Coordinates of C-alpha atoms in Angstrom, one line a residue:
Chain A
X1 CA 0.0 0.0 0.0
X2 CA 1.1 3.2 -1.1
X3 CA 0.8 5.2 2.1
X4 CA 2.8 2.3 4.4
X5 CA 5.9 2.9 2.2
X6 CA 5.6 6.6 2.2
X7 CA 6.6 6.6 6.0
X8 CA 9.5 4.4 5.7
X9 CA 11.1 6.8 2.8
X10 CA 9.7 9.6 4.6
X11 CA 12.2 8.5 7.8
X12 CA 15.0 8.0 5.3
X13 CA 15.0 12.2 3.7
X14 CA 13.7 13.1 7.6
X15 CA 17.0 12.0 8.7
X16 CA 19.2 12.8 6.2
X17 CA 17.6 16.8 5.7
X18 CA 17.9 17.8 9.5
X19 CA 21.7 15.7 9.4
X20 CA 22.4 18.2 7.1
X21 CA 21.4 21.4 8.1
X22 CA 20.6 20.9 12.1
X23 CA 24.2 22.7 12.5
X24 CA 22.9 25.9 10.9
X25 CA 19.2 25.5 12.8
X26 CA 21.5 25.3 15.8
X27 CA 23.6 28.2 15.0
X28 CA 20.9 30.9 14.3
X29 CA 18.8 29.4 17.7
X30 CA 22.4 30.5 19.6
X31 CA 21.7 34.4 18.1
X32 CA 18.4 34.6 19.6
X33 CA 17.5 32.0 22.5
X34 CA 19.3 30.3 25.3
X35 CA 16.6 28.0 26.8
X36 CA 16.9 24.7 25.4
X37 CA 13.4 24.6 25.5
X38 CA 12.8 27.5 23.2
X39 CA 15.7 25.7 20.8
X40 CA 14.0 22.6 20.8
X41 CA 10.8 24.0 20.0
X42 CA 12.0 26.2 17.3
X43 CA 13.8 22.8 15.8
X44 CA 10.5 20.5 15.2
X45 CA 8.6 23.5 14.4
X46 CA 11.0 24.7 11.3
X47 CA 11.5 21.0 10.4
X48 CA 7.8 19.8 10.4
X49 CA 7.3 23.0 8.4
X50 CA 10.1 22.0 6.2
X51 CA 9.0 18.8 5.4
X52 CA 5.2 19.9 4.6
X53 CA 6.7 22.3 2.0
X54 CA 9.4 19.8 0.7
X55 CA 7.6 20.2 -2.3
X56 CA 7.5 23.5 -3.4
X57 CA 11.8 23.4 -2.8
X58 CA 13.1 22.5 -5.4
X59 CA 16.9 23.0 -5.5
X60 CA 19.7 22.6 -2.0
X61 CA 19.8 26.1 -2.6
X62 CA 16.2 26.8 -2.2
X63 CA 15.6 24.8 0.2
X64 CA 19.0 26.2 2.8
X65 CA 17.5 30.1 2.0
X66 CA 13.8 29.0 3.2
X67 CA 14.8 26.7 6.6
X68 CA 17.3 29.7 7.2
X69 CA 14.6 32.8 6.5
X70 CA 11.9 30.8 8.3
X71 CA 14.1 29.9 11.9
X72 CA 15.0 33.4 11.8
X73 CA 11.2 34.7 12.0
X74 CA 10.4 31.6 14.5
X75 CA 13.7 33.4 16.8
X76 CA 13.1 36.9 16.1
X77 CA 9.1 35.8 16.8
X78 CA 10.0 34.0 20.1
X79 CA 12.5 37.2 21.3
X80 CA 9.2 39.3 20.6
X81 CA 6.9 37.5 22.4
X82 CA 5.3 39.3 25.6
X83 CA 6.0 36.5 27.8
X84 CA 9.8 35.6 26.6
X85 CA 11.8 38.6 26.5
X86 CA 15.2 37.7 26.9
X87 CA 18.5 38.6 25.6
X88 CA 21.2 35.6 25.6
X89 CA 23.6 36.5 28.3
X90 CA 27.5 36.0 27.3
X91 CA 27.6 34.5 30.8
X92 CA 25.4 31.6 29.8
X93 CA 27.3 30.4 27.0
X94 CA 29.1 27.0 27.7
X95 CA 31.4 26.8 24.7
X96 CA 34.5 28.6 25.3
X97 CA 36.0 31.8 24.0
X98 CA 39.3 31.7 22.1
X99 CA 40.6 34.9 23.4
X100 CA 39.2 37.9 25.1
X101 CA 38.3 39.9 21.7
X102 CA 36.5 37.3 20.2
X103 CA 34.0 36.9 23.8
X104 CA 34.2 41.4 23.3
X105 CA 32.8 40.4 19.2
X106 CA 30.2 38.0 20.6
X107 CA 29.0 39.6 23.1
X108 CA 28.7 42.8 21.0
X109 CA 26.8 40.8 18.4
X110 CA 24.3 39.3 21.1
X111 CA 23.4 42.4 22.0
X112 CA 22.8 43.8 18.5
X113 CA 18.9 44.2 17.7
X114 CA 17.2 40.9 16.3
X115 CA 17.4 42.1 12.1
X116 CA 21.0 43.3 13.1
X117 CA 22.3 39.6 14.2
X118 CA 20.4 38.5 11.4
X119 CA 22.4 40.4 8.8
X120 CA 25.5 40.1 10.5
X121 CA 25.6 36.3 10.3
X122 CA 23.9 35.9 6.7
X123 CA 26.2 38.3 5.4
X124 CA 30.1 37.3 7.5
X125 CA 29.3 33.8 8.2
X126 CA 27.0 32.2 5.6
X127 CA 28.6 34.9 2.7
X128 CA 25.7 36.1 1.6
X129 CA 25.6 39.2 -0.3
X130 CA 23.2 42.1 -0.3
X131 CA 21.4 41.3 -3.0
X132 CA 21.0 38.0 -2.1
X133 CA 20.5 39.2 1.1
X134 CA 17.5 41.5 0.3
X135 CA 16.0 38.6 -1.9
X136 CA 15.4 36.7 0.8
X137 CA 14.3 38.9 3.5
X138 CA 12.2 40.8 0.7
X139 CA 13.7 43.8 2.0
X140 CA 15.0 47.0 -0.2
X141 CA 18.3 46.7 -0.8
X142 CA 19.2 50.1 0.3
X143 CA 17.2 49.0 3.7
X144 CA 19.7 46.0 4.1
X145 CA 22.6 48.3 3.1
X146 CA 21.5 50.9 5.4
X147 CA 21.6 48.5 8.3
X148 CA 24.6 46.4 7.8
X149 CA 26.3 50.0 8.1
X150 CA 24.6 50.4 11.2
X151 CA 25.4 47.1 12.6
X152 CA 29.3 47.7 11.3
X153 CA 29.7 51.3 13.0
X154 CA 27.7 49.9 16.2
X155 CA 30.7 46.9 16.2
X156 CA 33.1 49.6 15.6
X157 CA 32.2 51.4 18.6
X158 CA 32.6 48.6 20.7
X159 CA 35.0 46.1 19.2
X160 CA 37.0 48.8 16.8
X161 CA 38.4 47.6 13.4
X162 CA 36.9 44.1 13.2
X163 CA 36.8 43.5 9.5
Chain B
X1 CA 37.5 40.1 13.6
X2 CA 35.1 38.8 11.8
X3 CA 37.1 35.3 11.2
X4 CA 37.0 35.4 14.8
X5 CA 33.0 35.5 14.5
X6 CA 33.2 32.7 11.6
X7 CA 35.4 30.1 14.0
X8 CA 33.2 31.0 16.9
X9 CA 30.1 30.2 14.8
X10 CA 31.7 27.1 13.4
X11 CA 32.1 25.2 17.0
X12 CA 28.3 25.4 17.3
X13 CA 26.8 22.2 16.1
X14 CA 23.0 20.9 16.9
X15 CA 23.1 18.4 20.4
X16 CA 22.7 14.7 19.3
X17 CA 19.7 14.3 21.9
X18 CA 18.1 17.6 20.1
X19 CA 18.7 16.2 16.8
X20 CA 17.6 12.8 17.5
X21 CA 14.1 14.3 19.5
X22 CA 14.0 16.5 16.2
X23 CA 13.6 13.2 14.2
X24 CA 10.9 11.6 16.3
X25 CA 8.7 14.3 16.2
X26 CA 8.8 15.0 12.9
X27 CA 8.5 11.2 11.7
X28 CA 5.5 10.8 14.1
X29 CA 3.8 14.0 12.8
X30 CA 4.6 12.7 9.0
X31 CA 3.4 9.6 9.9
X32 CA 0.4 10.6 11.8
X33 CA -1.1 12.3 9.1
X34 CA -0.1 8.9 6.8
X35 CA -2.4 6.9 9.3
X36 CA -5.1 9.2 8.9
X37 CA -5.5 8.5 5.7
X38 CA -5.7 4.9 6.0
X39 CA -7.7 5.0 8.8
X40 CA -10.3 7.1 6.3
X41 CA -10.1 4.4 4.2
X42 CA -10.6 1.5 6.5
X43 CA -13.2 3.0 8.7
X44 CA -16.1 3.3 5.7
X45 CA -19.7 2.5 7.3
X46 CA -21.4 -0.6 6.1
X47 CA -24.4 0.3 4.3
X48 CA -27.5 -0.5 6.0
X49 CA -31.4 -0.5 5.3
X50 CA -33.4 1.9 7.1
X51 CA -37.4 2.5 7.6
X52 CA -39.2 5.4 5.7
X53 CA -39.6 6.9 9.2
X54 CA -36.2 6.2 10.4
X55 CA -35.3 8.1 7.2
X56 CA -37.1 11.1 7.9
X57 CA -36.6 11.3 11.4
X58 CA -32.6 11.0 10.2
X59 CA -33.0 13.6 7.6
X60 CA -35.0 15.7 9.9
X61 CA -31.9 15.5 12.6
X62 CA -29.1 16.3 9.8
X63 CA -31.3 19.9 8.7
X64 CA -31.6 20.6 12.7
X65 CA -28.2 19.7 13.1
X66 CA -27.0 22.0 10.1
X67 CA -29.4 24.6 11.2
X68 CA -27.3 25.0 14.7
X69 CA -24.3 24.2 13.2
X70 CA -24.5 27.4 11.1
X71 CA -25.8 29.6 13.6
X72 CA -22.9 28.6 15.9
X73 CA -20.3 28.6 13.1
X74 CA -21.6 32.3 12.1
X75 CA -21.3 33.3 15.5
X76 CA -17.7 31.7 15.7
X77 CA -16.6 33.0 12.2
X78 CA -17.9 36.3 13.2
X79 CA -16.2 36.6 16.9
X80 CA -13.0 38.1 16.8
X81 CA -10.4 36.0 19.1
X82 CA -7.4 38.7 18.4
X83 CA -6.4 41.6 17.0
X84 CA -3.7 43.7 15.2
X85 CA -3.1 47.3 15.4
X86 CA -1.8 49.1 12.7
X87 CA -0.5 52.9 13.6
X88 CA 1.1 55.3 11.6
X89 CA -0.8 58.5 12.9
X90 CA -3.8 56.6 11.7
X91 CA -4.6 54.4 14.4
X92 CA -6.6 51.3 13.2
X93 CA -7.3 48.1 15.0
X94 CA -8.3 44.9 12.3
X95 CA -10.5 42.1 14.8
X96 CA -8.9 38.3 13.2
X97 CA -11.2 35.8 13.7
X98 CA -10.1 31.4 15.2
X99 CA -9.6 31.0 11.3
X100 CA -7.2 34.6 11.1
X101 CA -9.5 35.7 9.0
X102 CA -10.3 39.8 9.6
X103 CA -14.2 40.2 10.4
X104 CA -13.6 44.0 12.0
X105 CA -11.4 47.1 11.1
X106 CA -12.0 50.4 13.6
X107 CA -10.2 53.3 13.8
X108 CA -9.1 55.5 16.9
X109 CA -8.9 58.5 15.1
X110 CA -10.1 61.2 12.1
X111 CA -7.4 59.7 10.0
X112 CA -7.9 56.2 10.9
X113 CA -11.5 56.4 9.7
X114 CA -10.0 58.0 6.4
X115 CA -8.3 54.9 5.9
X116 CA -11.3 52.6 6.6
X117 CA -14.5 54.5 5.5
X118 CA -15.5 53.5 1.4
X119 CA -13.1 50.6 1.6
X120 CA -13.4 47.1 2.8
X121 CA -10.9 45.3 5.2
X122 CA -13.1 42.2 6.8
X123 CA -13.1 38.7 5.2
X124 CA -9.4 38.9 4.2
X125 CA -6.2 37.1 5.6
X126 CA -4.2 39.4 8.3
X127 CA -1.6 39.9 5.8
X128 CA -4.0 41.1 2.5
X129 CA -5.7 43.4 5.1
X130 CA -2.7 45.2 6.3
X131 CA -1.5 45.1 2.6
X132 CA -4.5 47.3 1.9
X133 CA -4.4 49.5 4.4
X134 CA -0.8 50.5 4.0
X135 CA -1.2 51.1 0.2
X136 CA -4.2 52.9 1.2
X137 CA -2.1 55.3 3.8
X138 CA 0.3 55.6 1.4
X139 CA -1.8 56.9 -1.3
X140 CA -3.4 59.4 1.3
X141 CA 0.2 60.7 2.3
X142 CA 0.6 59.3 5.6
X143 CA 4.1 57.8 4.5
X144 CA 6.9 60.0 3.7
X145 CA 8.9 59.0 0.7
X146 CA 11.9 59.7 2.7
X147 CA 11.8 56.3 4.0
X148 CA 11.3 58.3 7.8
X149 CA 7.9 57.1 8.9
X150 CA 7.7 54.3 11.3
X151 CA 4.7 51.7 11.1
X152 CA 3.8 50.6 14.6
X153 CA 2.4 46.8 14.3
X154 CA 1.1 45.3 17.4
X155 CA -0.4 42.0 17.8
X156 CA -2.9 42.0 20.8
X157 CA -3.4 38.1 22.0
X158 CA -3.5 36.4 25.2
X159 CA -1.4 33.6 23.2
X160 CA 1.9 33.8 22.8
X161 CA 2.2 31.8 19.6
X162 CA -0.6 33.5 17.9
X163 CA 0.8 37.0 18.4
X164 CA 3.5 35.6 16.6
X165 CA 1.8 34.7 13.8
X166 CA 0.0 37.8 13.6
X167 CA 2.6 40.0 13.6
X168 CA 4.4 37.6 11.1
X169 CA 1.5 37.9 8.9
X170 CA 1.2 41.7 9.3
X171 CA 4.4 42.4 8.7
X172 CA 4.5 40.6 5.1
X173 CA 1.7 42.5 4.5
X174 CA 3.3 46.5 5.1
X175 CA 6.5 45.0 3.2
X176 CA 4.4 43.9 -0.1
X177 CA 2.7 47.1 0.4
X178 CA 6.0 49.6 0.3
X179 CA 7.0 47.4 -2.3
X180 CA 3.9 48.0 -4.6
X181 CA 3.7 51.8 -3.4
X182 CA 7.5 51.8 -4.2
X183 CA 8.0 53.4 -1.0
X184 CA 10.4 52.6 2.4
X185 CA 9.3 53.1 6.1
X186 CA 10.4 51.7 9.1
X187 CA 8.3 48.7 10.8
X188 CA 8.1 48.7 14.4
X189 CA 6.7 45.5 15.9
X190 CA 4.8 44.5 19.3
X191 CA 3.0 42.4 21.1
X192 CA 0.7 42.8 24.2
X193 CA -2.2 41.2 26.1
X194 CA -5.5 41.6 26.4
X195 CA -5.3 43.1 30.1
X196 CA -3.7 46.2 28.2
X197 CA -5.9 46.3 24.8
X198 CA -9.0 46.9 27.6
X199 CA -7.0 49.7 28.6
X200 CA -5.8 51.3 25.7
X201 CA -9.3 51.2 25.2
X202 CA -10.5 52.9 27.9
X203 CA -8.3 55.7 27.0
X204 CA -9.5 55.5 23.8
X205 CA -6.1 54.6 22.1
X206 CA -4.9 51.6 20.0
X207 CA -2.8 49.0 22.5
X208 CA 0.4 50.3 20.2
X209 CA 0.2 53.6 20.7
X210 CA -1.0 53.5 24.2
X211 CA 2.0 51.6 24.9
X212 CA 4.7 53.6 23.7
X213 CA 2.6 56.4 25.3
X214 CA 2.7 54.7 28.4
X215 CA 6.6 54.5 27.7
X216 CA 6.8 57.8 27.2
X217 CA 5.2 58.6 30.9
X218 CA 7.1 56.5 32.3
X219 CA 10.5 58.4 31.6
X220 CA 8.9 61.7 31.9
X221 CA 6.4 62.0 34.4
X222 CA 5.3 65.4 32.9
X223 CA 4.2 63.1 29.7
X224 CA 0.2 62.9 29.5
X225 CA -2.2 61.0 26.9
X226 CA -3.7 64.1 26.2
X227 CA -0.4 65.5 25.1
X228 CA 0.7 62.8 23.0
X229 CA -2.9 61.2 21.6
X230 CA -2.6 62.6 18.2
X231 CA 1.0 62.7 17.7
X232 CA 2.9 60.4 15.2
X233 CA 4.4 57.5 16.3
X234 CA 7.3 58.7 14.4
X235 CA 7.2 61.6 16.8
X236 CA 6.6 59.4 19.8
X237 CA 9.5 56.8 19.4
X238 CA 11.7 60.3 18.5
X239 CA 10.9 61.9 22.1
X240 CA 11.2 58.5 23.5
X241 CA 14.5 58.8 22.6
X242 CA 15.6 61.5 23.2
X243 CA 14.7 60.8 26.5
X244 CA 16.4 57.8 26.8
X245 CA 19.7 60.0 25.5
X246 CA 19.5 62.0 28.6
X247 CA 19.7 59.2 31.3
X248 CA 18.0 61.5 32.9
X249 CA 15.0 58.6 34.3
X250 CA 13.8 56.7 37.0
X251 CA 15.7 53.3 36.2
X252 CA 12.7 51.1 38.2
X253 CA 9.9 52.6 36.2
X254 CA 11.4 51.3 33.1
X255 CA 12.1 47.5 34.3
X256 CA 8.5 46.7 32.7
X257 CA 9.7 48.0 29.5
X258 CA 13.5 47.3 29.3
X259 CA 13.0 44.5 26.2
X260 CA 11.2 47.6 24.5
X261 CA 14.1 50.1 24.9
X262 CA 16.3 48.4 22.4
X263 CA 14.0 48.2 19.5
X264 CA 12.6 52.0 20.2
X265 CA 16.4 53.1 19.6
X266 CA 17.0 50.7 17.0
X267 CA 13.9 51.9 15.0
X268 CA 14.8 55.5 16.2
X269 CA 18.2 55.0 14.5
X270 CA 16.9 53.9 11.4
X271 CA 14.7 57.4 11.6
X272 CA 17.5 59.5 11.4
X273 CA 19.6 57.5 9.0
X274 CA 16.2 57.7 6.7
X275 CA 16.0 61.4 6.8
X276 CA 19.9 62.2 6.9
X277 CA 19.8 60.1 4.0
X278 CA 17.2 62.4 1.9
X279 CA 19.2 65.4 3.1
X280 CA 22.5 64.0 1.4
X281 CA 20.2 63.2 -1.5
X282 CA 18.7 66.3 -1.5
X283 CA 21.7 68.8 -1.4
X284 CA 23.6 66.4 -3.8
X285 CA 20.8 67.2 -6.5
X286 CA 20.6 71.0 -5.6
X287 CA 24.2 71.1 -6.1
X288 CA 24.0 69.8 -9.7
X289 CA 21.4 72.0 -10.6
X290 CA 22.6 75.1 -9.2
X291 CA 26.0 74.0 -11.3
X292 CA 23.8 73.3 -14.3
X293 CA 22.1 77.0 -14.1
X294 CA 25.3 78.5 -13.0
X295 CA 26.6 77.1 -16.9
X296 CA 23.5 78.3 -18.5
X297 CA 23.7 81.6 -17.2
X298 CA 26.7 82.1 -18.1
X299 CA 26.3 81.1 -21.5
X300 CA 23.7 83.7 -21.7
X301 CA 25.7 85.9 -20.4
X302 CA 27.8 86.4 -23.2
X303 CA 25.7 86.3 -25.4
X304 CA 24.4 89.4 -23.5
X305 CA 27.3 91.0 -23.7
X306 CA 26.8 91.3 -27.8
X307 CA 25.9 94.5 -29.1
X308 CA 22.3 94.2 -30.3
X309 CA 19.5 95.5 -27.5
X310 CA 17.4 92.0 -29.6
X311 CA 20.4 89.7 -28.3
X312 CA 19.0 91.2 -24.9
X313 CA 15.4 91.0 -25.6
X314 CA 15.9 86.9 -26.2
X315 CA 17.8 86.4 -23.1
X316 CA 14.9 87.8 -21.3
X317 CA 13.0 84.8 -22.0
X318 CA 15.3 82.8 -19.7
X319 CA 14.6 83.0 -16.1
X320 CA 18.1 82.7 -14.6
X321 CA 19.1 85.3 -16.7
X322 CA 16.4 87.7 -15.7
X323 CA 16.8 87.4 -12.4
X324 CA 21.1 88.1 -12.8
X325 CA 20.0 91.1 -14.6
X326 CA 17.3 92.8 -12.4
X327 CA 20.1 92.4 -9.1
X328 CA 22.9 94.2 -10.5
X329 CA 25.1 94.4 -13.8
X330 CA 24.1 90.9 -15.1
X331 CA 26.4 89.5 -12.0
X332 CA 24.8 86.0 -12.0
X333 CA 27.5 84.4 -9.2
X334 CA 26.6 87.1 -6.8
X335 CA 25.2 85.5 -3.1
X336 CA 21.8 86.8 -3.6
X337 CA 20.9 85.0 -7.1
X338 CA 22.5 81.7 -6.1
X339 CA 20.4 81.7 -3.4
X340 CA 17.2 82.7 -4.9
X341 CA 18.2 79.9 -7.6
X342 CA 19.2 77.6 -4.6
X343 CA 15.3 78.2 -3.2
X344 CA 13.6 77.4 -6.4
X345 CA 15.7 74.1 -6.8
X346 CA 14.9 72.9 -3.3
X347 CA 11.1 73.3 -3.4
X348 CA 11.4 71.0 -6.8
X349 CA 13.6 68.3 -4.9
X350 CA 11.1 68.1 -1.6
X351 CA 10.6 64.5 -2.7
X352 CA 13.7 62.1 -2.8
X353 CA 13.3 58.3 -1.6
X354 CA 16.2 57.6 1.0

């Protein structure tokens, strides 16, 4: 029967999809939230979703640009809420700090607004560029530009030349 | 620095237990909704003979039963469960029904009715609604094109979840609405409960704007709603601030709102960059026409200076030259001309996008 083998090559692309991007779930969850809880939640949540619009995703690169756009609103949606409005404390971070500027650089980055830690890691970690950038967020380009310049003279301030 | 960031980010890898619980879930909600379809399938009534009267009493149950059923789901599809606010200086508040479908739009003030009155918000999704009504402020000048008005959206819900999705949903619906007007404003986002919609309605306010009003107080005492009920929220989230520049405020009376204090400046921020940004845009143009009229009038200039009073009478017909004439000798660089040339320019170039 058609729907008992679905399941069993269901389990098979479940497994392999959050194999492969779990690590960068796990990384954006570590901008915004630092209850497990939260982290876990935002994980089957983004995943579930993933998989109901498997679909409509057609290429690795399509499908990396939607899980990423969608666990940043689930964050940024969760550091909103009225009841859970925290900001993740440098203290409660368990893995350690290579040297003293780079806990300065997180902790700077931590405490950058929610869109700010967004553009900061799409656009020096993952590579992105502003176009690319703007694409996904659906955001004017000159918006993006505007605050990836903010974000830059805000880590100046702080952390001085870090580029 | 910013390899520092990249090797940082690099040691952060998703738990094996949080992976692995990951996995269940989403297999048992994949499969769950497999098994529902073979239990669809399975669980098919035989088909049985029944009495005339058992027929009519049946059929006579199933129109009762519908009956009800409508009434209740027309009450249910008609009782709002949350709301969004949308504020700009219009103030209006869009009722969502269980199925987040809008079944009420009011407005808190002259311009919010503006924005509502020979137009229809109800029966749309959150996001279509707010789509709407943006385009529909933007049409009626509510949004500057300098990219310096802020949009306050505030989901009002006793659940935390839902806010979320409202404000999600409300949000898509201002961006594709800057993006169809062609316009750029600043989005300010928030969520509160029901305790405070009840009274920001008893002060006759949106929850947003109350809010931020009640921000506002809180770091100046002299602050009242009366003062601040028709301001913009632009305005508001300025003198917020401001005030928040001065340190000069009671620490304790902002505990409530410290998670709030970081987005007011952010968004503040973004104001000024907006509006600093239309000035550079502004002067930048005023400078290249003032040196474009600069070359003109000197070009008429000399031909002025030819002998014939007719070379004169055809330079009359241009305006910069006229004007370098009546101040003095045909001067055109002196201080007075430039700036009457300057003022012209300016009132041309009121409308740059940032």
């Amino acid at each position: 029967m058609k729907q008992l083998s679905q399941p069993l090559e269901a389990n098979d692309i479940v497994s392999i999809a959050i194999e492969q991007y779990a690590d960068m779930v796990r990384r954006i969850c570590f901008l915004y939230l630092n209850n497990p809880d939260d982290v876990e939640d935002v994980f089957q949540e983004v995943f579930l979703q993933f998989f109901l619009h498997a679909d409509s995703l057609k290429t690795e690169e399509h499908q990396k640009a939607w899980l990423c756009r969608v666990t940043f609103n689930k964050c940024k949606d969760l550091c909103k809420s009225f009841w859970r409005k925290k900001v993740v404390s440098i203290e409660e971070i368990e893995i350690p700090f290579d040297n003293p500027e780079q806990s300065d650089l997180m902790k700077t980055i931590l405490q950058l607004s929610p869109e700010l830690r967004q553009l900061i890691y799409l656009h020096y970690f993952e590579g992105w560029t502003i176009p690319e950038i703007s694409a996904m967020l659906k955001k004017n380009t000159n918006t993006i530009y505007t605050r990836l310049r903010r974000a830059k003279t805000l880590l100046k301030e702080k952390v001085g030349d870090f580029e | 620095m910013m390899n520092s960031f990249s090797t940082y980010m690099n040691k952060i890898k998703a738990e094996d237990e949080l992976k692995a619980k990951t996995k269940d879930f989403v297999k048992k909600a994949l499969a769950d909704k497999g098994n529902q379809i073979i239990e669809l399938d399975l669980a098919r009534p035989a088909k049985q003979k029944m009495s005339a009267v058992k027929k009519l009493i049946t059929a006579a149950s199933a129109l009762a039963a519908c009956i009800v059923l409508s009434i209740t789901g027309y009450a249910v599809y008609h009782t709002p469960v949350n709301y969004i606010s949308v504020d700009i200086n219009p103030s209006v508040e869009l009722g969502v029904n269980l199925f987040d479908t809008v079944i009420s739009a009011q407005s808190f003030n002259d311009d919010g009715y503006l924005l509502l009155k020979d137009h229809q918000y109800t029966n749309l999704s959150v996001q279509e609604a707010v789509n709407q009504l943006i385009q529909e402020a933007a049409q009626n000048g509510f949004i500057a094109e300098n990219g310096s008005t802020v949009i306050a959206l505030t989901a009002e819900s006793n659940n935390d979840r839902t806010a979320s999705k409202l404000i999600f949903a409300g949000g898509d619906g201002v961006n594709a609405a800057l993006c169809s007007a062609g316009i750029d404003a600043v989005l300010y986002t928030d969520c509160t409960n029901m305790e405070l919609r009840n009274e920001a309605s008893d002060a006759g306010l949106s929850p947003g704007k109350y809010k931020l009003i009640e921000i506002l107080m809180a770091l100046d005492p002299s602050a009242t709603i009366e003062e601040y009920r028709y301001e913009k929220i632009t305005s508001i989230i300025s003198k917020i601030n401001d005030l928040l520049d001065t340190d000069a405020y009671a620490e304790d009376q902002l505990a409530q709102y410290s998670a709030d204090l970081g987005s007011i400046n952010e968004i503040a921020q973004q104001v000024q960059q907006a509006i600093r940004n239309a000035e550079m845009e502004q002067n930048r143009n005023s400078d290249e026409n003032q040196d474009s009229e600069s070359g003109e009038q000197e070009t008429n200039q000399n031909q002025n200076t030819s002998d014939s009073r007719e070379d004169n009478n055809q330079s009359q017909t241009s305006p910069g030259a006229v004007q370098g004439q009546n101040q003095d000798s045909g001067d055109t660089t002196s201080p007075q001309g430039q700036q009457q040339n300057q003022g012209s320019t300016n009132s041309g170039q009121g409308k740059n996008q940032s």
